Coordinates of C-alpha atoms (C1' of nucleotides) in Angstrom, one line a residue:
Chain A
X1 CA 7.8 -47.1 -54.0
X2 CA 4.7 -45.0 -54.0
X3 CA 4.5 -42.0 -51.8
X4 CA 1.5 -43.5 -49.9
X5 CA 3.7 -46.4 -48.9
X6 CA 6.5 -44.1 -48.1
X7 CA 4.3 -42.2 -45.8
X8 CA 3.0 -45.2 -44.0
X9 CA 6.5 -46.6 -43.8
X10 CA 7.8 -43.4 -42.2
X11 CA 5.0 -43.6 -39.7
X12 CA 5.1 -47.4 -39.1
X13 CA 8.1 -49.2 -40.5
X14 CA 6.3 -52.6 -40.4
X15 CA 5.0 -51.6 -43.9
X16 CA 8.4 -52.2 -45.2
X17 CA 9.6 -55.6 -46.2
X18 CA 11.3 -57.6 -43.4
X19 CA 14.9 -57.2 -42.5
X20 CA 16.7 -59.4 -40.0
X21 CA 19.5 -58.3 -37.7
X22 CA 22.2 -60.6 -36.5
X23 CA 25.3 -60.1 -34.5
X24 CA 28.6 -61.9 -35.4
X25 CA 31.7 -62.0 -33.3
X26 CA 35.3 -61.9 -34.2
X27 CA 36.8 -63.3 -31.0
X28 CA 40.6 -63.3 -30.7
X29 CA 42.9 -64.8 -28.2
X30 CA 46.5 -65.8 -28.1
X31 CA 47.4 -69.5 -27.7
X32 CA 50.9 -70.7 -27.6
X33 CA 52.1 -67.3 -28.8
X34 CA 49.9 -67.4 -31.9
X35 CA 46.9 -65.3 -32.6
X36 CA 43.7 -67.4 -32.9
X37 CA 40.2 -66.6 -34.0
X38 CA 37.1 -68.4 -32.9
X39 CA 35.3 -70.2 -35.7
X40 CA 32.3 -72.5 -35.8
X41 CA 31.4 -75.1 -38.4
X42 CA 27.9 -74.5 -39.5
X43 CA 25.5 -77.3 -39.0
X44 CA 22.6 -75.9 -41.0
X45 CA 22.3 -74.4 -44.5
X46 CA 23.1 -72.0 -45.9
X47 CA 26.8 -72.8 -46.0
X48 CA 26.3 -76.0 -44.0
X49 CA 29.7 -77.5 -43.3
X50 CA 31.5 -74.2 -43.9
X51 CA 33.3 -72.4 -41.2
X52 CA 32.0 -69.1 -40.0
X53 CA 32.1 -66.6 -37.2
X54 CA 29.9 -67.3 -34.2
X55 CA 26.8 -65.2 -34.3
X56 CA 23.0 -65.3 -34.5
X57 CA 19.8 -63.3 -34.6
X58 CA 19.2 -60.4 -32.2
X59 CA 16.3 -61.1 -29.9
X60 CA 13.7 -58.4 -30.6
X61 CA 10.3 -58.5 -28.8
X62 CA 10.8 -61.3 -26.3
X63 CA 13.8 -60.9 -24.1
X64 CA 14.9 -57.8 -25.9
X65 CA 18.6 -57.2 -25.7
X66 CA 21.1 -54.5 -26.6
X67 CA 23.6 -55.3 -29.3
X68 CA 26.6 -55.9 -27.0
X69 CA 24.5 -58.2 -24.9
X70 CA 23.4 -60.1 -28.0
X71 CA 27.1 -60.5 -29.0
X72 CA 28.0 -61.8 -25.5
X73 CA 25.1 -64.2 -25.5
X74 CA 26.0 -65.6 -28.9
X75 CA 29.6 -66.0 -27.9
X76 CA 28.6 -67.9 -24.8
X77 CA 25.9 -70.0 -26.5
X78 CA 27.9 -71.1 -29.5
X79 CA 31.1 -71.8 -27.7
X80 CA 30.3 -72.8 -24.2
X81 CA 32.4 -70.0 -22.7
X82 CA 30.9 -69.2 -19.4
X83 CA 30.0 -65.9 -17.7
X84 CA 33.1 -66.2 -15.5
X85 CA 35.4 -66.4 -18.5
X86 CA 33.5 -63.7 -20.4
X87 CA 34.1 -61.4 -17.4
X88 CA 37.6 -60.7 -18.5
X89 CA 36.7 -60.4 -22.2
X90 CA 36.8 -57.0 -23.9
X91 CA 33.9 -56.6 -26.3
X92 CA 33.3 -53.7 -28.7
X93 CA 31.4 -53.1 -31.8
X94 CA 33.3 -53.5 -35.1
X95 CA 30.9 -52.5 -37.8
X96 CA 27.8 -53.3 -39.6
X97 CA 27.6 -55.3 -42.9
X98 CA 24.5 -55.0 -44.9
X99 CA 25.1 -55.8 -48.6
X100 CA 21.7 -56.9 -50.1
X101 CA 23.0 -60.3 -51.2
X102 CA 25.3 -61.2 -48.3
X103 CA 22.8 -63.9 -47.1
X104 CA 20.9 -66.1 -49.5
X105 CA 17.9 -66.4 -47.2
X106 CA 16.8 -62.8 -47.0
X107 CA 18.0 -59.4 -46.2
X108 CA 20.2 -59.8 -43.2
X109 CA 22.1 -57.0 -41.6
X110 CA 24.9 -58.1 -39.3
X111 CA 26.4 -56.0 -36.6
X112 CA 29.9 -57.4 -36.1
X113 CA 31.6 -57.2 -32.8
X114 CA 35.2 -57.7 -31.8
X115 CA 36.2 -59.7 -28.6
X116 CA 39.6 -60.1 -27.0
X117 CA 40.5 -62.3 -24.1
X118 CA 43.4 -63.9 -22.3
X119 CA 44.3 -67.4 -23.3
X120 CA 40.7 -68.9 -23.5
X121 CA 39.8 -72.6 -23.3
X122 CA 38.7 -74.7 -26.1
X123 CA 35.0 -74.1 -26.9
X124 CA 32.1 -76.5 -26.9
X125 CA 30.1 -76.5 -30.1
X126 CA 26.7 -75.1 -29.3
X127 CA 23.2 -75.5 -30.7
X128 CA 23.7 -74.3 -34.2
X129 CA 27.3 -75.5 -34.7
X130 CA 28.7 -78.8 -35.7
X131 CA 32.1 -77.9 -34.3
X132 CA 33.8 -74.9 -32.7
X133 CA 37.4 -74.2 -32.3
X134 CA 40.2 -71.7 -32.2
X135 CA 42.1 -71.4 -35.5
X136 CA 45.4 -69.5 -36.0
X137 CA 44.6 -66.5 -38.1
X138 CA 47.8 -67.1 -40.1
X139 CA 46.1 -70.2 -41.5
X140 CA 43.1 -68.2 -42.6
X141 CA 45.0 -65.2 -44.0
X142 CA 47.7 -67.2 -45.9
X143 CA 47.6 -66.8 -49.6
X144 CA 46.4 -70.4 -50.3
X145 CA 44.1 -70.5 -47.3
X146 CA 42.1 -73.7 -47.3
X147 CA 39.1 -72.7 -45.2
X148 CA 36.9 -70.3 -47.0
X149 CA 34.6 -68.7 -44.5
X150 CA 30.8 -68.5 -45.0
X151 CA 29.0 -65.3 -46.1
X152 CA 31.2 -62.2 -46.0
X153 CA 32.9 -63.5 -42.8
X154 CA 36.4 -63.4 -44.4
X155 CA 35.9 -59.7 -44.8
X156 CA 34.6 -59.2 -41.3
X157 CA 37.5 -61.1 -39.9
X158 CA 40.0 -59.1 -41.9
X159 CA 38.4 -55.9 -40.7
X160 CA 38.5 -57.1 -37.1
X161 CA 42.1 -58.0 -37.3
X162 CA 43.0 -54.6 -38.7
X163 CA 41.0 -53.0 -36.0
X164 CA 42.8 -55.0 -33.3
X165 CA 46.2 -54.3 -34.8
X166 CA 45.5 -50.6 -35.0
X167 CA 44.1 -50.4 -31.5
X168 CA 47.2 -52.0 -30.0
X169 CA 48.9 -48.8 -31.1
X170 CA 47.0 -46.2 -29.2
X171 CA 45.1 -48.0 -26.5
X172 CA 46.1 -50.3 -23.7
X173 CA 44.1 -53.1 -25.3
X174 CA 47.0 -55.5 -25.3
X175 CA 46.5 -56.0 -21.6
X176 CA 43.1 -57.6 -22.4
X177 CA 45.1 -60.5 -23.9
X178 CA 47.2 -61.1 -20.8
X179 CA 46.4 -62.3 -17.3
X180 CA 45.6 -59.9 -14.5
X181 CA 49.4 -59.6 -13.8
X182 CA 51.9 -59.8 -16.6
X183 CA 55.5 -59.1 -17.4
X184 CA 56.8 -56.7 -20.0
X185 CA 58.1 -59.5 -22.1
X186 CA 54.6 -61.1 -22.0
X187 CA 53.1 -57.9 -23.1
X188 CA 55.6 -57.7 -25.9
X189 CA 54.7 -61.2 -27.0
X190 CA 51.1 -60.0 -27.3
X191 CA 52.2 -57.2 -29.7
X192 CA 54.4 -59.5 -31.6
X193 CA 51.6 -62.1 -32.0
X194 CA 49.0 -59.7 -33.1
X195 CA 51.2 -57.6 -35.4
X196 CA 53.2 -60.6 -36.5
X197 CA 56.4 -58.6 -36.2
X198 CA 59.4 -58.8 -33.9
X199 CA 60.0 -55.9 -31.7
X200 CA 63.2 -54.6 -30.2
X201 CA 63.0 -55.8 -26.6
X202 CA 64.9 -52.9 -25.0
X203 CA 63.1 -50.2 -26.8
X204 CA 59.7 -51.8 -26.2
X205 CA 60.5 -52.0 -22.5
X206 CA 61.6 -48.4 -22.3
X207 CA 58.5 -47.3 -24.2
X208 CA 55.9 -49.2 -22.2
X209 CA 57.3 -47.9 -18.9
X210 CA 57.4 -44.3 -20.2
X211 CA 53.8 -44.1 -21.4
X212 CA 51.9 -42.7 -18.5
X213 CA 49.2 -45.0 -17.1
X214 CA 49.9 -47.9 -19.4
X215 CA 51.2 -50.3 -16.7
X216 CA 51.8 -50.1 -13.0
X217 CA 54.3 -52.2 -11.0
X218 CA 53.0 -54.7 -8.5
X219 CA 56.4 -54.8 -6.8
X220 CA 56.6 -58.5 -7.4
X221 CA 58.6 -60.6 -9.8
X222 CA 57.9 -64.0 -11.4
X223 CA 58.8 -67.0 -9.4
X224 CA 61.1 -68.4 -12.0
X225 CA 63.0 -67.2 -15.0
X226 CA 61.9 -67.9 -18.6
X227 CA 61.8 -71.4 -19.8
X228 CA 65.0 -71.0 -21.8
X229 CA 66.8 -69.0 -19.1
X230 CA 67.2 -65.4 -18.1
X231 CA 66.4 -63.6 -14.9
X232 CA 63.0 -63.2 -13.3
X233 CA 60.9 -60.5 -14.8
X234 CA 59.0 -57.8 -12.8
X235 CA 55.2 -58.1 -12.7
X236 CA 52.9 -55.3 -13.7
X237 CA 49.1 -54.8 -14.0
X238 CA 47.2 -52.5 -16.3
X239 CA 47.2 -48.9 -15.4
X240 CA 44.4 -46.4 -15.7
X241 CA 45.2 -44.9 -19.1
X242 CA 42.5 -45.3 -21.8
X243 CA 44.7 -44.0 -24.5
X244 CA 48.4 -44.4 -25.0
X245 CA 50.3 -41.2 -25.6
X246 CA 52.6 -41.2 -27.4
X247 CA 51.3 -44.2 -29.2
X248 CA 53.3 -47.4 -29.7
X249 CA 53.6 -47.6 -33.5
X250 CA 54.0 -50.6 -35.7
X251 CA 57.4 -50.7 -37.2
X252 CA 56.6 -51.8 -40.7
X253 CA 53.3 -50.6 -42.0
X254 CA 55.2 -50.0 -45.3
X255 CA 55.7 -46.4 -44.3
X256 CA 52.3 -45.1 -45.0
X257 CA 49.4 -46.8 -46.7
X258 CA 48.8 -45.0 -49.9
Chain B
X1 CA 12.1 -68.7 -26.0
X2 CA 11.4 -72.4 -26.6
X3 CA 13.9 -74.4 -28.4
X4 CA 11.4 -75.1 -31.2
X5 CA 11.1 -71.4 -31.9
X6 CA 14.8 -71.1 -31.7
X7 CA 15.3 -73.7 -34.3
X8 CA 12.9 -72.2 -36.7
X9 CA 14.3 -68.8 -36.1
X10 CA 17.8 -70.1 -36.8
X11 CA 16.6 -71.6 -40.0
X12 CA 14.2 -68.8 -41.1
X13 CA 14.6 -65.5 -39.2
X14 CA 11.1 -64.4 -40.1
X15 CA 9.9 -66.3 -37.1
X16 CA 11.4 -63.7 -34.8
X17 CA 9.6 -60.5 -34.1
X18 CA 10.2 -57.7 -36.5
X19 CA 13.1 -55.3 -36.3
X20 CA 13.5 -52.3 -38.5
X21 CA 16.8 -50.9 -39.7
X22 CA 17.4 -47.2 -40.3
X23 CA 20.3 -45.2 -41.4
X24 CA 21.0 -41.8 -39.8
X25 CA 23.6 -39.4 -41.0
X26 CA 25.9 -37.0 -39.1
X27 CA 26.7 -34.6 -41.9
X28 CA 29.4 -32.0 -41.1
X29 CA 30.6 -29.0 -43.0
X30 CA 32.3 -25.8 -42.3
X31 CA 30.5 -22.5 -42.8
X32 CA 32.1 -19.2 -42.1
X33 CA 34.9 -20.9 -40.2
X34 CA 32.5 -22.7 -37.9
X35 CA 31.7 -26.4 -37.8
X36 CA 28.1 -27.1 -38.6
X37 CA 26.0 -30.2 -38.4
X38 CA 22.9 -30.9 -40.6
X39 CA 19.7 -31.3 -38.7
X40 CA 16.1 -31.6 -39.7
X41 CA 13.0 -30.7 -37.7
X42 CA 10.7 -33.7 -37.5
X43 CA 7.3 -33.3 -39.0
X44 CA 5.8 -36.5 -37.7
X45 CA 5.6 -38.2 -34.3
X46 CA 7.4 -39.5 -32.5
X47 CA 9.3 -36.4 -31.5
X48 CA 7.4 -34.2 -33.9
X49 CA 8.8 -30.7 -33.7
X50 CA 12.1 -31.9 -32.3
X51 CA 15.3 -31.6 -34.2
X52 CA 17.0 -34.8 -35.3
X53 CA 19.6 -36.2 -37.6
X54 CA 18.5 -36.9 -41.2
X55 CA 17.8 -40.5 -41.8
X56 CA 15.2 -43.1 -42.6
X57 CA 14.5 -46.7 -43.2
X58 CA 16.7 -48.9 -45.3
X59 CA 14.9 -50.2 -48.3
X60 CA 14.8 -54.0 -48.1
X61 CA 12.9 -56.0 -50.7
X62 CA 12.0 -53.4 -53.3
X63 CA 14.9 -51.4 -54.6
X64 CA 17.3 -53.1 -52.2
X65 CA 20.3 -50.9 -51.3
X66 CA 23.5 -51.2 -49.4
X67 CA 23.9 -49.3 -46.3
X68 CA 26.1 -46.5 -47.6
X69 CA 23.7 -46.0 -50.5
X70 CA 20.8 -45.7 -48.1
X71 CA 22.7 -43.1 -46.2
X72 CA 23.5 -41.1 -49.3
X73 CA 19.9 -41.4 -50.4
X74 CA 18.5 -40.1 -47.1
X75 CA 21.0 -37.3 -47.1
X76 CA 19.9 -36.3 -50.6
X77 CA 16.1 -36.8 -50.0
X78 CA 15.8 -35.0 -46.7
X79 CA 18.0 -32.1 -47.6
X80 CA 17.8 -31.6 -51.3
X81 CA 21.5 -32.0 -51.8
X82 CA 22.0 -33.2 -55.3
X83 CA 24.2 -35.9 -56.7
X84 CA 26.7 -33.3 -58.0
X85 CA 27.2 -32.0 -54.5
X86 CA 27.3 -35.4 -53.0
X87 CA 30.1 -36.3 -55.4
X88 CA 32.6 -34.5 -53.3
X89 CA 31.2 -35.7 -50.0
X90 CA 33.1 -38.3 -47.9
X91 CA 30.8 -40.9 -46.4
X92 CA 31.7 -43.6 -43.9
X93 CA 30.0 -45.8 -41.4
X94 CA 30.0 -44.5 -37.8
X95 CA 28.4 -47.2 -35.7
X96 CA 25.2 -48.9 -35.0
X97 CA 22.8 -48.0 -32.2
X98 CA 20.3 -50.6 -31.1
X99 CA 19.2 -50.1 -27.5
X100 CA 15.8 -51.8 -27.2
X101 CA 13.9 -48.6 -26.1
X102 CA 15.7 -46.1 -28.4
X103 CA 12.5 -45.7 -30.5
X104 CA 9.0 -45.7 -28.9
X105 CA 7.4 -47.3 -32.0
X106 CA 9.2 -50.6 -32.1
X107 CA 12.7 -52.1 -32.1
X108 CA 14.7 -50.0 -34.5
X109 CA 18.3 -50.4 -35.1
X110 CA 20.1 -47.5 -36.6
X111 CA 23.3 -47.7 -38.6
X112 CA 24.7 -44.2 -38.2
X113 CA 27.0 -42.7 -40.9
X114 CA 29.3 -39.8 -41.0
X115 CA 29.5 -37.4 -43.9
X116 CA 31.9 -34.5 -44.5
X117 CA 31.9 -32.0 -47.3
X118 CA 33.2 -28.7 -48.4
X119 CA 31.1 -25.7 -47.6
X120 CA 27.7 -27.1 -48.6
X121 CA 24.6 -25.0 -49.5
X122 CA 21.5 -24.6 -47.3
X123 CA 19.3 -27.7 -47.6
X124 CA 15.7 -27.9 -48.7
X125 CA 13.4 -29.6 -46.2
X126 CA 12.4 -33.0 -47.7
X127 CA 9.4 -35.3 -47.4
X128 CA 9.6 -36.1 -43.7
X129 CA 11.0 -32.8 -42.4
X130 CA 9.4 -29.6 -41.4
X131 CA 12.7 -27.8 -41.7
X132 CA 16.3 -28.6 -42.4
X133 CA 19.3 -26.6 -41.7
X134 CA 22.9 -26.3 -40.8
X135 CA 23.5 -25.7 -37.1
X136 CA 26.8 -24.8 -35.5
X137 CA 27.8 -27.7 -33.3
X138 CA 29.0 -25.3 -30.6
X139 CA 25.3 -24.4 -30.1
X140 CA 24.4 -28.1 -29.6
X141 CA 27.2 -29.1 -27.4
X142 CA 27.2 -26.0 -25.1
X143 CA 26.3 -26.8 -21.5
X144 CA 22.9 -25.1 -21.6
X145 CA 22.1 -26.2 -25.2
X146 CA 18.5 -25.4 -26.1
X147 CA 17.9 -27.9 -28.8
X148 CA 17.5 -31.4 -27.4
X149 CA 17.8 -33.8 -30.2
X150 CA 15.3 -36.6 -30.7
X151 CA 15.9 -40.3 -29.9
X152 CA 19.6 -40.9 -29.0
X153 CA 20.7 -38.5 -31.7
X154 CA 22.7 -36.3 -29.3
X155 CA 24.8 -39.4 -28.5
X156 CA 25.2 -40.3 -32.1
X157 CA 26.2 -36.7 -33.0
X158 CA 28.7 -36.7 -30.1
X159 CA 30.2 -39.9 -31.3
X160 CA 30.4 -38.6 -34.9
X161 CA 32.2 -35.4 -33.7
X162 CA 34.7 -37.4 -31.8
X163 CA 35.3 -39.7 -34.7
X164 CA 35.8 -36.7 -37.0
X165 CA 38.2 -35.0 -34.6
X166 CA 40.2 -38.2 -34.2
X167 CA 40.4 -38.9 -37.9
X168 CA 41.8 -35.5 -38.7
X169 CA 44.8 -36.6 -36.7
X170 CA 45.8 -39.6 -38.7
X171 CA 44.0 -39.4 -42.1
X172 CA 44.0 -36.7 -44.8
X173 CA 40.2 -36.2 -44.1
X174 CA 40.6 -32.5 -43.6
X175 CA 40.9 -32.1 -47.3
X176 CA 37.3 -33.4 -47.6
X177 CA 36.2 -30.1 -46.0
X178 CA 38.1 -27.9 -48.5
X179 CA 37.7 -27.2 -52.2
X180 CA 39.7 -29.1 -54.7
X181 CA 42.6 -26.7 -54.3
X182 CA 43.4 -25.1 -51.0
X183 CA 46.1 -23.2 -49.2
X184 CA 47.8 -24.4 -46.0
X185 CA 46.1 -21.7 -44.0
X186 CA 42.7 -22.9 -45.3
X187 CA 43.6 -26.4 -44.2
X188 CA 44.7 -25.1 -40.8
X189 CA 41.3 -23.4 -40.5
X190 CA 39.6 -26.8 -41.0
X191 CA 41.6 -28.2 -38.2
X192 CA 41.0 -25.3 -36.0
X193 CA 37.2 -25.4 -36.6
X194 CA 36.8 -29.1 -36.1
X195 CA 39.1 -29.2 -33.1
X196 CA 38.0 -25.8 -31.7
X197 CA 41.6 -25.1 -30.9
X198 CA 44.1 -22.6 -32.3
X199 CA 47.2 -24.0 -33.9
X200 CA 50.6 -22.6 -34.3
X201 CA 50.7 -21.4 -37.9
X202 CA 54.4 -22.0 -38.4
X203 CA 54.5 -25.4 -36.9
X204 CA 51.4 -26.5 -38.8
X205 CA 52.8 -25.4 -42.0
X206 CA 56.0 -27.2 -41.5
X207 CA 54.2 -30.3 -40.4
X208 CA 51.8 -30.5 -43.3
X209 CA 54.5 -30.2 -45.8
X210 CA 56.7 -32.7 -44.1
X211 CA 54.1 -35.5 -44.0
X212 CA 54.6 -37.6 -47.1
X213 CA 51.6 -37.6 -49.5
X214 CA 49.4 -35.3 -47.5
X215 CA 49.4 -32.4 -50.0
X216 CA 51.0 -31.7 -53.3
X217 CA 51.7 -28.3 -54.7
X218 CA 49.9 -27.0 -57.8
X219 CA 52.6 -24.5 -58.4
X220 CA 50.0 -21.7 -58.3
X221 CA 49.2 -19.1 -55.7
X222 CA 46.0 -17.4 -54.7
X223 CA 45.1 -14.3 -56.8
X224 CA 45.0 -12.0 -53.8
X225 CA 46.3 -12.0 -50.3
X226 CA 44.1 -12.6 -47.3
X227 CA 41.2 -10.3 -46.6
X228 CA 43.1 -8.7 -43.7
X229 CA 46.4 -8.5 -45.5
X230 CA 49.4 -10.7 -46.0
X231 CA 51.0 -12.2 -49.0
X232 CA 49.4 -14.6 -51.5
X233 CA 49.4 -18.2 -50.3
X234 CA 50.6 -21.2 -52.4
X235 CA 47.9 -23.6 -53.6
X236 CA 47.9 -27.3 -52.9
X237 CA 45.7 -30.3 -53.6
X238 CA 45.2 -33.5 -51.7
X239 CA 48.1 -36.0 -52.1
X240 CA 47.8 -39.8 -52.3
X241 CA 48.4 -40.6 -48.7
X242 CA 45.6 -42.5 -47.0
X243 CA 47.2 -42.3 -43.6
X244 CA 49.3 -39.5 -42.2
X245 CA 52.5 -40.5 -40.6
X246 CA 53.6 -39.1 -38.3
X247 CA 50.1 -38.1 -37.3
X248 CA 49.0 -34.5 -36.6
X249 CA 48.1 -34.6 -33.0
X250 CA 45.6 -32.4 -31.2
X251 CA 47.5 -30.1 -28.8
X252 CA 45.2 -30.3 -25.8
X253 CA 43.4 -33.6 -25.3
X254 CA 44.1 -33.1 -21.6
X255 CA 47.3 -35.1 -22.0
X256 CA 45.7 -38.5 -22.0
X257 CA 42.2 -39.6 -21.5
X258 CA 42.2 -41.6 -18.3
Chain C
dA1 C1' 51.1 7.5 -51.7
dA2 C1' 52.7 6.2 -47.3
dG3 C1' 52.4 3.8 -43.1
dA4 C1' 50.3 0.3 -40.0
dG5 C1' 48.8 -4.0 -39.3
dA6 C1' 48.2 -8.8 -40.6
dA7 C1' 49.5 -13.0 -42.4
dA8 C1' 52.4 -16.6 -45.3
dT9 C1' 56.5 -18.7 -45.0
dA10 C1' 61.0 -19.8 -43.1
dC11 C1' 64.3 -20.4 -39.5
dT12 C1' 66.2 -21.3 -34.7
dC13 C1' 66.7 -23.6 -30.4
dG14 C1' 65.8 -26.6 -26.5
dA15 C1' 63.2 -30.6 -25.0
dT16 C1' 61.5 -35.1 -26.2
dA17 C1' 61.0 -39.5 -28.7
dT18 C1' 62.8 -43.2 -31.5
dG19 C1' 65.8 -46.9 -33.7
dA20 C1' 69.9 -49.5 -33.3
dG21 C1' 73.2 -51.4 -30.8
dG22 C1' 75.8 -52.7 -26.6
dA23 C1' 76.6 -53.9 -21.5
dT24 C1' 75.3 -56.2 -17.4
dT25 C1' 73.3 -59.6 -14.8
dA26 C1' 70.3 -63.5 -13.4
dC27 C1' 68.5 -67.3 -14.7
dT28 C1' 67.7 -72.5 -17.1
dA29 C1' 69.5 -76.5 -19.3
dC30 C1' 73.0 -79.7 -19.9
Chain D
dG1 C1' 80.3 -75.6 -13.6
dT2 C1' 79.5 -73.7 -18.3
dA3 C1' 77.0 -72.1 -22.2
dG4 C1' 73.2 -69.9 -23.8
dT5 C1' 69.2 -67.0 -23.2
dA6 C1' 66.7 -63.2 -21.8
dA7 C1' 65.4 -59.1 -18.6
dT8 C1' 66.8 -54.7 -17.9
dC9 C1' 69.5 -50.7 -18.4
dC10 C1' 72.4 -47.5 -21.1
dT11 C1' 74.4 -44.8 -25.0
dC12 C1' 74.2 -42.2 -29.1
dA13 C1' 72.7 -40.5 -33.5
dT14 C1' 68.5 -38.9 -35.7
dA15 C1' 63.8 -37.3 -36.0
dT16 C1' 60.1 -34.6 -34.3
dC17 C1' 57.8 -31.0 -31.6
dG18 C1' 56.5 -26.7 -29.2
dA19 C1' 57.6 -22.0 -28.9
dG20 C1' 59.4 -18.1 -30.4
dT21 C1' 61.5 -15.0 -34.0
dA22 C1' 62.5 -13.1 -38.6
dT23 C1' 61.3 -11.7 -43.3
dT24 C1' 58.5 -10.5 -46.7
dT25 C1' 54.2 -9.3 -49.1
dC26 C1' 49.9 -8.1 -49.0
dT27 C1' 45.3 -5.1 -47.6
dC28 C1' 43.4 -1.3 -45.4
dT29 C1' 43.3 3.3 -43.7
dT30 C1' 44.5 7.9 -43.8

DNA sequence: AAGAGAAATACTCGATATGAGGATTACTAC
DNA sequence: GTAGTAATCCTCATATCGAGTATTTCTCTT
């Protein structure tokens, strides 16, 4: 690394060796009361046949796009989710992964994103994918998990899950997993699925209604009771709060993480 | 974007147009009770003469480095902070900024990092910088702020500040701004500087001692009382908690952010 | 050397939030 | 109908918080 090269590089970065930038997406939804992540089966090496997060290269010169746009495009391309469905999907940046050896081809830096949506349909495998499908995260995180994800995607998925779990506590994010209108028990089911913990129905109900701006009543109720009985529940929609205060804390979290 | 090119690009990303990756660092420290950010004055175009966050290109092929290492290197190179000083500095990833037009030279994606340290010395301007210095953030955030930062660095700085303020609430991060041993009032001064709010001394004291694992007593006290009087304070060091529970909440935060 | 002022620490009290459990009531399934 | 389930509401003991006060030990000034 001579200083002449350094100087040129500072002035025109093309003098450095090439780096590629990808976006990967941890997409989460709840299906049949279980938290699922979207995975594709790779059709091309490296890691052909392995399961991986949907993602791909960011378009640079031609059709330049911002990172969130690239993430939305990859999500759509590789899974067949259409613009209409993407409309109700929450998308945010998760973090960037750049260990030198994370991809055997070359230096690839991946900007991971996190997406949440209400019960989404089965995807269609896109260009680069042999298959695409929703997979219960419990299957992936279990001790003897069978599917080993490609690259460092297991780590990215774990980080995404922890982010999602944490954000349920202090943001109204849970409503991104429900339909436009929802009942308090449905909202509770979201928390229980994502946290994988049972919550006290009465206390949860009281808490949700007492946090300003979390939900607002529609004045309506469901048409029928629950499938196993019980009265009709009142319907709510998301309120205008962007942060929940006081937060809705996870019960367990082994007291503190030390 | 023909599909042939897409195929090649998927297989070998070098077929896409070049993208460069930089790291930028929002470094914060407290000097004379005031929160300061580290800025350099650019010596080269673009934005020559403007102030900016320290940062630079990630080394790819030769001397490949992980992103946090690149951030630490840039911090050291551009400011003359030595390894010894960096030892006590907390460094974490902040986020990645990739708008297509954020740099006039070419498509540059910047992985921003956040660094905190105890009262750090004045930096030495490095290779690429005409000057380098600590600047009170109040000067930069004030309505009629004079120094307009280069690129999108004002946004990155603002995001870093908000991250720092938020993390003081639920992590023991404040101890990264103090010396190895500190008093409760010193810790309170950190919170007050970063949050720019006055805290109730008695309640803060009670709270800090009641959160498990936040601080542990050394059994010692300061040699002298405060400069304006008062008894000697007991000394503490950071405990083993990685999360504070219950959190130490900012008083104001205009109730909730809507 | 004494007195004033400041600050570290501790304590009190009312308001609020939380966890656990119970009570009531409206549904579904058989 | 009857049993079982679940939505909603309520109670109560405990924990936490904001605000204010008290005590004590310093430094600084005169």
